[in-house]
Short mmCIF file of C-alpha atoms in Angstrom, two decimals:
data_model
loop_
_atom_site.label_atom_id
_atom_site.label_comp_id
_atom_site.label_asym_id
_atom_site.label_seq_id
_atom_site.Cartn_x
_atom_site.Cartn_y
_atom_site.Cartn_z
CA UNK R 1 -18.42 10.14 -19.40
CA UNK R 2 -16.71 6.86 -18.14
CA UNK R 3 -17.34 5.33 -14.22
CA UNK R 4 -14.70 3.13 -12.78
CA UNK R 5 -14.03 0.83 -9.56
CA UNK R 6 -10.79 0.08 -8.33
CA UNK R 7 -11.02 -1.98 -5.40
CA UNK R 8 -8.64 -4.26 -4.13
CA UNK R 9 -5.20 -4.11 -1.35
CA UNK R 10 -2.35 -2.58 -3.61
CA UNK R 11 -3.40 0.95 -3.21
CA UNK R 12 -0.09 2.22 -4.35
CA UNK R 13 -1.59 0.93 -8.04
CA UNK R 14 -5.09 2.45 -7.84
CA UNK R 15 -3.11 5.85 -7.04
CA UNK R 16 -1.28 5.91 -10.50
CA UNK R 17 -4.70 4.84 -11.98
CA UNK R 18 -6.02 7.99 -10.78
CA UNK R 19 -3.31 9.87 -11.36
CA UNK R 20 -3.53 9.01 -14.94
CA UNK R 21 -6.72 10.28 -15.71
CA UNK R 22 -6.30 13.49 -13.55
CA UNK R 23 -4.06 14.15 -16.57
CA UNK R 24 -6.79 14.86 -18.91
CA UNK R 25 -8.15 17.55 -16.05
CA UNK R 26 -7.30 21.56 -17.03
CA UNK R 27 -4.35 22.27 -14.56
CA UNK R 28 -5.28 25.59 -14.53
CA UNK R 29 -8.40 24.36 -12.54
CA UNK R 30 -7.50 21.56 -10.74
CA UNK R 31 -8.22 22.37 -7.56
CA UNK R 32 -12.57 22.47 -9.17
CA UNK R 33 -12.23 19.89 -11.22
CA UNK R 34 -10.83 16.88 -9.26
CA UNK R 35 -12.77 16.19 -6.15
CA UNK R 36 -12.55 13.18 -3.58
CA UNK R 37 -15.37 11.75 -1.12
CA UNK R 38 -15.25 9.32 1.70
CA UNK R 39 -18.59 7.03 1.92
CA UNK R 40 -20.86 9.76 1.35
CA UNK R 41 -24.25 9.38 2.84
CA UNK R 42 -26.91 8.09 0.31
CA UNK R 43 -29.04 11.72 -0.83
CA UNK R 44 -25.22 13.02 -1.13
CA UNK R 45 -23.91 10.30 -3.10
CA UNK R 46 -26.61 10.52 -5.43
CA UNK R 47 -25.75 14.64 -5.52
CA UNK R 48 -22.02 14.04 -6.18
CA UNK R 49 -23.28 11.43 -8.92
CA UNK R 50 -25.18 14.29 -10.51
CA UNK R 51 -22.38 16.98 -9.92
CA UNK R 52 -22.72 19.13 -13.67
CA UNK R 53 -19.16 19.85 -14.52
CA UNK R 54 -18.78 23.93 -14.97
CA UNK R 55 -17.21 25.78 -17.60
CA UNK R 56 -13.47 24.59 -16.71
CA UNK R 57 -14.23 21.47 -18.74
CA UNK R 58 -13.69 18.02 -18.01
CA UNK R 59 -14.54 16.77 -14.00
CA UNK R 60 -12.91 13.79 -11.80
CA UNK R 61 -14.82 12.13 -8.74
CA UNK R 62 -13.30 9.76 -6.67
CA UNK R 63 -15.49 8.39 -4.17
CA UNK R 64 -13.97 6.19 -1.51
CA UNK R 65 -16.84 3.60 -0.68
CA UNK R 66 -15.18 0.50 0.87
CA UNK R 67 -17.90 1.20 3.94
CA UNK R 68 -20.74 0.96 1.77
CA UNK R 69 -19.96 -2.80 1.32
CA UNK R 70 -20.21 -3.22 5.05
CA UNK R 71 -24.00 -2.05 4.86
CA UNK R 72 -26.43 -2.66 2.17
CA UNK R 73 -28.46 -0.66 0.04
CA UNK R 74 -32.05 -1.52 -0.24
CA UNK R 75 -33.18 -2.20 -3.84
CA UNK R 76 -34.63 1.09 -4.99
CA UNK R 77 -31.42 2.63 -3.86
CA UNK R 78 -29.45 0.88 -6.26
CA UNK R 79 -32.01 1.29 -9.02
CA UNK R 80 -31.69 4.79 -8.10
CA UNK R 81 -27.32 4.54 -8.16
CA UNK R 82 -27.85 2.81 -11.26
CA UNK R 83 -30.08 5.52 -13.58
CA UNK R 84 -28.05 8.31 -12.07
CA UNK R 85 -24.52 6.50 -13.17
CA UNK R 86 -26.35 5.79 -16.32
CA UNK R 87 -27.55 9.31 -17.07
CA UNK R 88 -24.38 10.70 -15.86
CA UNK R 89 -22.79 13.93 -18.03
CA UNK R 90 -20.33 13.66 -20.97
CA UNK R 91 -17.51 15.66 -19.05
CA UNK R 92 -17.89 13.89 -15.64
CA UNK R 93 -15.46 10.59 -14.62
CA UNK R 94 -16.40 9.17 -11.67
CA UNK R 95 -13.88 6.74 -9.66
CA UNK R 96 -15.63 4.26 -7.01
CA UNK R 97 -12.60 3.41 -4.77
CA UNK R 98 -12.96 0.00 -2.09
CA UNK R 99 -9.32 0.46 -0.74
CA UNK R 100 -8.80 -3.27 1.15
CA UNK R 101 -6.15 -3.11 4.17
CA UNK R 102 -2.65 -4.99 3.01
CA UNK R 103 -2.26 -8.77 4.58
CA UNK R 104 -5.25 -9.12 5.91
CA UNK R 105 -6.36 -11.46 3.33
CA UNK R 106 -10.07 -10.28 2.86
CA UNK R 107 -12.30 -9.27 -0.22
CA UNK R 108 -14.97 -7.81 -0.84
CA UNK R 109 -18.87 -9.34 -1.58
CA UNK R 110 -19.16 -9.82 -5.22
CA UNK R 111 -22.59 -11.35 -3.96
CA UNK R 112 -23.99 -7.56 -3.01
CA UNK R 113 -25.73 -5.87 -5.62
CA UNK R 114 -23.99 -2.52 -4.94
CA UNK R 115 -20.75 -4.57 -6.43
CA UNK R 116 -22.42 -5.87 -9.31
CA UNK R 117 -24.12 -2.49 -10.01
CA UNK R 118 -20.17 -1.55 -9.76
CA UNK R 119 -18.81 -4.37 -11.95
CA UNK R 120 -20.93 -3.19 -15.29
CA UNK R 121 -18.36 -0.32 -15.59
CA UNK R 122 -14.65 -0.58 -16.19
CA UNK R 123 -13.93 -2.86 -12.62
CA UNK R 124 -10.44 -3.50 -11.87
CA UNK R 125 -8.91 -5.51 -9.18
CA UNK R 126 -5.64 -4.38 -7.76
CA UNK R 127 -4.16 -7.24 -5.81
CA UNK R 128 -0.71 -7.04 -3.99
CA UNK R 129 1.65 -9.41 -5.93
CA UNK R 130 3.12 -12.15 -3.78
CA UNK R 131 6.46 -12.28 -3.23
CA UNK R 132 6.90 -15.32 -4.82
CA UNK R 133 5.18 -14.23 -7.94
CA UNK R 134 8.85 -13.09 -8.70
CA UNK R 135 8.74 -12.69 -12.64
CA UNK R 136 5.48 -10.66 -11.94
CA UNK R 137 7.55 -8.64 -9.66
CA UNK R 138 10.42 -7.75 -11.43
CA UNK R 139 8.39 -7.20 -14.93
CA UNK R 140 6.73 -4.55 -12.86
CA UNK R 141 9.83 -3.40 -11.36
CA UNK R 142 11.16 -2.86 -14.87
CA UNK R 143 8.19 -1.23 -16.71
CA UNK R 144 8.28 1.47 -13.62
CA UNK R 145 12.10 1.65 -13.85
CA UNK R 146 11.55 2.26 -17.98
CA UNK R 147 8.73 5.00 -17.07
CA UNK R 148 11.80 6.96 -15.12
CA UNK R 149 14.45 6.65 -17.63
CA UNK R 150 16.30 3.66 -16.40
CA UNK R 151 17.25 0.26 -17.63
CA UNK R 152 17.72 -2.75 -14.88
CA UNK R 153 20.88 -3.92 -15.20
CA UNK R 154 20.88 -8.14 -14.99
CA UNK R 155 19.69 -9.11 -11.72
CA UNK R 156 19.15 -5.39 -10.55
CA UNK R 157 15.36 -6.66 -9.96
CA UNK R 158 15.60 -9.80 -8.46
CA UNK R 159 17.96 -7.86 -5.83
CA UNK R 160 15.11 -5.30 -4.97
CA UNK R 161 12.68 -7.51 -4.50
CA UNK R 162 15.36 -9.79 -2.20
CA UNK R 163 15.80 -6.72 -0.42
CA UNK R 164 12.65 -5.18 -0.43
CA UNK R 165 9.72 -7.36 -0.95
CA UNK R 166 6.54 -6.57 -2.58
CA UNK R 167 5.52 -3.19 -1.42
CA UNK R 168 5.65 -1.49 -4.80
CA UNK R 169 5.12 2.28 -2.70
CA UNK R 170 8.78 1.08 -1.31
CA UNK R 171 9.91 -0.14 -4.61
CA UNK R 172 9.11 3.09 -6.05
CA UNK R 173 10.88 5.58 -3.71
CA UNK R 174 13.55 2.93 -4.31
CA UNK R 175 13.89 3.26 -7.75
CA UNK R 176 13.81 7.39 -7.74
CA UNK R 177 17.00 7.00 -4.56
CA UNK R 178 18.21 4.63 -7.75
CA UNK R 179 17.71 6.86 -10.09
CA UNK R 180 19.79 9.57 -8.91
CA UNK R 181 22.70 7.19 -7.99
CA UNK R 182 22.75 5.97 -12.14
CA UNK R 183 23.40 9.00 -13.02
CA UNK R 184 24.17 10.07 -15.88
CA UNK R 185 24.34 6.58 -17.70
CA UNK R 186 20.91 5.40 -15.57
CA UNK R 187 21.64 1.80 -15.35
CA UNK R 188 20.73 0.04 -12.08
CA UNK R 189 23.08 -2.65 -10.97
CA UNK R 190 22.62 -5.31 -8.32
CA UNK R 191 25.31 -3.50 -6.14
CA UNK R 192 24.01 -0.43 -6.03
CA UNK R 193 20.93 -1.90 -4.82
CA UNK R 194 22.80 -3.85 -2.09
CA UNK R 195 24.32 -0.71 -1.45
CA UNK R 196 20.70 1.67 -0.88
CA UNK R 197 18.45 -0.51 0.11
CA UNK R 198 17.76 -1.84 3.11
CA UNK R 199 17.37 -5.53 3.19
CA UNK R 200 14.77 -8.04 5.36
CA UNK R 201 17.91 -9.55 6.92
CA UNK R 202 19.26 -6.03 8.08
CA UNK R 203 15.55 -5.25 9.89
CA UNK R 204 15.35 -8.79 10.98
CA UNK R 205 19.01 -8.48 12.83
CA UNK R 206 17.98 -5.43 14.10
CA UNK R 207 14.43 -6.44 15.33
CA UNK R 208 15.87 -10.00 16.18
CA UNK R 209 18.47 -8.11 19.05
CA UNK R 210 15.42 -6.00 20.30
CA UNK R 211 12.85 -8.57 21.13
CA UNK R 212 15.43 -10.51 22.85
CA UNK R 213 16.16 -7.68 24.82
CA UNK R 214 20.04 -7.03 23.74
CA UNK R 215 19.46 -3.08 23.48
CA UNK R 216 23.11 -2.31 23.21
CA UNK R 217 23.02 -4.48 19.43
CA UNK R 218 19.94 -3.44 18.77
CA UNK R 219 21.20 0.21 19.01
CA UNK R 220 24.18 -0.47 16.51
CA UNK R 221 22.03 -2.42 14.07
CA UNK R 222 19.75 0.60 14.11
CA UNK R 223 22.21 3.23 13.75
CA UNK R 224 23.93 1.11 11.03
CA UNK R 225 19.99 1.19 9.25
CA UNK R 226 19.70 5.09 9.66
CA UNK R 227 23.34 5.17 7.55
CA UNK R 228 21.31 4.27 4.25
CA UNK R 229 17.85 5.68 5.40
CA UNK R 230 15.72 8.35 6.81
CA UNK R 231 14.00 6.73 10.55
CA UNK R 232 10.81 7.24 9.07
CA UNK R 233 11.35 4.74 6.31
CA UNK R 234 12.76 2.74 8.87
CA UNK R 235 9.82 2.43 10.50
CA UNK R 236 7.19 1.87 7.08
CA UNK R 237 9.10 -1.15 6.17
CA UNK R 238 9.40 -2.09 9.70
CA UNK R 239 5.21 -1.98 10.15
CA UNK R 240 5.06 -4.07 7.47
CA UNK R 241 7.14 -6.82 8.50
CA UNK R 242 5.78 -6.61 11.73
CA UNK R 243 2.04 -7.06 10.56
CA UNK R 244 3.30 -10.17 8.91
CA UNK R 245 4.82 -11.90 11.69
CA UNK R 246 2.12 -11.00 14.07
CA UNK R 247 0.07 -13.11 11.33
CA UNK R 248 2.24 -15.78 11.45
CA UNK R 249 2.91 -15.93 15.59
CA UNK R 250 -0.77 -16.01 15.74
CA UNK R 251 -2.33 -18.15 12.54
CA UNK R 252 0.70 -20.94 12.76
CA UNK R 253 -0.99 -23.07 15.31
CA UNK R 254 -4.22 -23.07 13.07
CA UNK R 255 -3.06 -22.43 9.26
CA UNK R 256 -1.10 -24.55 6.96
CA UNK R 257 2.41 -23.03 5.44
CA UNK R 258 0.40 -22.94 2.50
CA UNK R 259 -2.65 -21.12 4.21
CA UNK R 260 -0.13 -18.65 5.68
CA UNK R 261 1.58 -17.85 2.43
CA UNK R 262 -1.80 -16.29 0.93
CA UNK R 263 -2.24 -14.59 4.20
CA UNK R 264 1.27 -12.82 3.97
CA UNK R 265 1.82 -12.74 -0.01
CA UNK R 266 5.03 -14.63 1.03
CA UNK R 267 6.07 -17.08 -0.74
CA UNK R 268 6.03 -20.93 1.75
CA UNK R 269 9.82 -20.98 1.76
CA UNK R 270 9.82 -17.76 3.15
CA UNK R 271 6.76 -18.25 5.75
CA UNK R 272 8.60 -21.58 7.33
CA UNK R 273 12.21 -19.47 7.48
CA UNK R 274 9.98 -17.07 9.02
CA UNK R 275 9.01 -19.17 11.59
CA UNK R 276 11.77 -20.53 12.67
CA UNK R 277 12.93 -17.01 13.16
CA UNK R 278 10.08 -16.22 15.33
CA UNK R 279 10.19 -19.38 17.43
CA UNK R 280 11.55 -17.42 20.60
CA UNK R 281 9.89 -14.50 20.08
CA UNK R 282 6.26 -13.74 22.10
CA UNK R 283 3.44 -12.59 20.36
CA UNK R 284 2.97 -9.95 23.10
CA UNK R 285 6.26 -8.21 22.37
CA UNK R 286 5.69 -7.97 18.71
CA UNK R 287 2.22 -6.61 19.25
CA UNK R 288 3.68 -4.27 21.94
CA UNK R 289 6.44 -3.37 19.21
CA UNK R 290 3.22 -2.72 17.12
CA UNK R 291 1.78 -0.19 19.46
CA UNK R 292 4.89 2.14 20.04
CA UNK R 293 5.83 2.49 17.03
CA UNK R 294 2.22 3.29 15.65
CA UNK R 295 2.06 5.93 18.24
CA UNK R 296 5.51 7.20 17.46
CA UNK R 297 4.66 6.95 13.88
CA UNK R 298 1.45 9.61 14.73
CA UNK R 299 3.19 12.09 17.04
CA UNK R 300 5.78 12.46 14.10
CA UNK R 301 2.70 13.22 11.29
CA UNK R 302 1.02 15.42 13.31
CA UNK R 303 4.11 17.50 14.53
CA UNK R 304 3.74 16.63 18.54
CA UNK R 305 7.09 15.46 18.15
CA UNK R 306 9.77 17.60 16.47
CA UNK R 307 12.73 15.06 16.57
CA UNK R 308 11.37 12.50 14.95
CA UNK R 309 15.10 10.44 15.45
CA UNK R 310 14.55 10.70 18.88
CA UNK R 311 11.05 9.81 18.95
CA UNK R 312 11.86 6.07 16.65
CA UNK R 313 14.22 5.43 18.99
CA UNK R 314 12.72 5.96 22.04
CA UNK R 315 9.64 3.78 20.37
CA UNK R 316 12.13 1.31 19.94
CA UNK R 317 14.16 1.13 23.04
CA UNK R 318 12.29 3.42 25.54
#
């Protein structure tokens, strides 16, 4: 048997973690063998922790349980936690999963005994690398690029990441758009990542002529964006810039450029260009921006809104 706990903000990461050891699972019996919890109550927890795999083989748990570090445990429930991971069966794996919300800069107790009951097992941190952690970046860009049968042409990397950022989710849907563009000699050049992806600078024209109210620019700046993607990728990258400079509007009076830059994973170049960007703009309207396009973003996903076009753009400029 082996116990593990992932915790940290890239959650794109901990997904291929788990995905890699659901590939010692029996396909044939998946759908028994791999289960996943969310902050079971205690008497269940310690059921699940005792689960005896059946004759399909080997068994995967995955227990989400950021919650349980926003409560505490009194001591002979972790002693109890503790015997039951350590008696735990040969054929079960058990993943403890504290999935941390992107740029808001928190982590969890290592003080709480629950964590440190956690930490004897095979702990791994899964931090979102900062933008300005470029070599980082691009060695990671590469290795994923390598695992789907492509080779980065020179500079190929540092363009995604000018482009793209640090969301390695968006990196990675990126790459497979890449991928079928490189075809057949699967070499990625920096022009045909100009040429996909959608930069910062095209969302921050686009957002720039919206919160200033110029609708009619705004409009052609967005239909110019839907030319090289689908609206609701639009939108992803959009949230995330969007949760950064509402961040920034409302930390600048009270952080440092340095204090900001571990807030945002930006690197402090990019936080004080930032600013100056967002000097006109009120924190109200990006908030507002927030809002719609949330709600959009849920009507969409749960099909109350079958033209999901329509519904972005009315988000955007309704």
């Amino acid at each position: 048997m082996a116990v593990y706990f992932f915790y940290g903000e890239e959650d794109f990461n901990i997904e291929q973690e788990i995905e890699k050891l659901k590939k010692g699972l029996d396909k044939n019996f998946l759908e028994m063998s791999f289960k996943t919890y969310d902050n079971p109550k205690f008497p269940d927890l310690i059921s699940i922790l005792r689960t005896q795999p059946m004759m399909f083989g080997k068994m995967l748990v995955v227990i989400n349980c950021l919650d349980y570090f926003s409560k505490t445990f009194d001591d002979k429930e972790i002693k109890q936690i503790a015997e039951v991971l350590e008696e735990n069966n040969d054929n079960l794996d058990i993943v403890f999963v504290a999935q941390l919300k992107r740029d808001e800069g928190k982590k969890l107790d290592s003080r709480k005994k629950f964590f440190k009951t956690l930490s004897k097992y095979n702990a791994q941190e899964f931090a979102v690398i900062p933008t300005y952690k470029t070599a980082e970046l691009e060695g990671w860009i590469i290795k994923q690029a390598k695992a789907k049968k492509l080779k980065m042409d020179t500079g190929a990397a540092t363009a995604m990441i000018s482009q793209i950022g640090n969301n390695l989710r968006q990196l990675d849907t990126e790459l497979d758009k890449l991928q079928l563009m490189a075809y057949p000699q699967n070499v990625v050049t920096p022009d045909m990542v100009k040429e996909i992806c959608i930069s910062n600078e095209d969302l921050f024209a686009f957002s720039d002529y919206l919160l200033e109210g110029k609708k009619d620019l705004a409009l052609r700046e967005y239909r110019k964006l839907l030319e090289k993607k689908y609206c609701m990728e639009i939108v992803s990258t959009l949230q995330t810039m969007l949760r950064r400079w509402i961040i920034l509007k409302a930390k600048s009076s009270e952080c440092t450029p340095m204090e900001l830059s571990r807030l945002t994973g930006q690197h402090e170049y990019v936080v004080k260009l930032t600013l100056q960007k967002l000097k006109k703009t009120n924190l109200k309207d990006l908030v507002k921006l927030k809002q719609n396009i949330t709600e959009a973003e849920f009507k969409i996903k749960s099909g109350q809104a079958p033209n999901a076009e329509a519904e972005v753009e009315n988000a955007f400029f309704g």
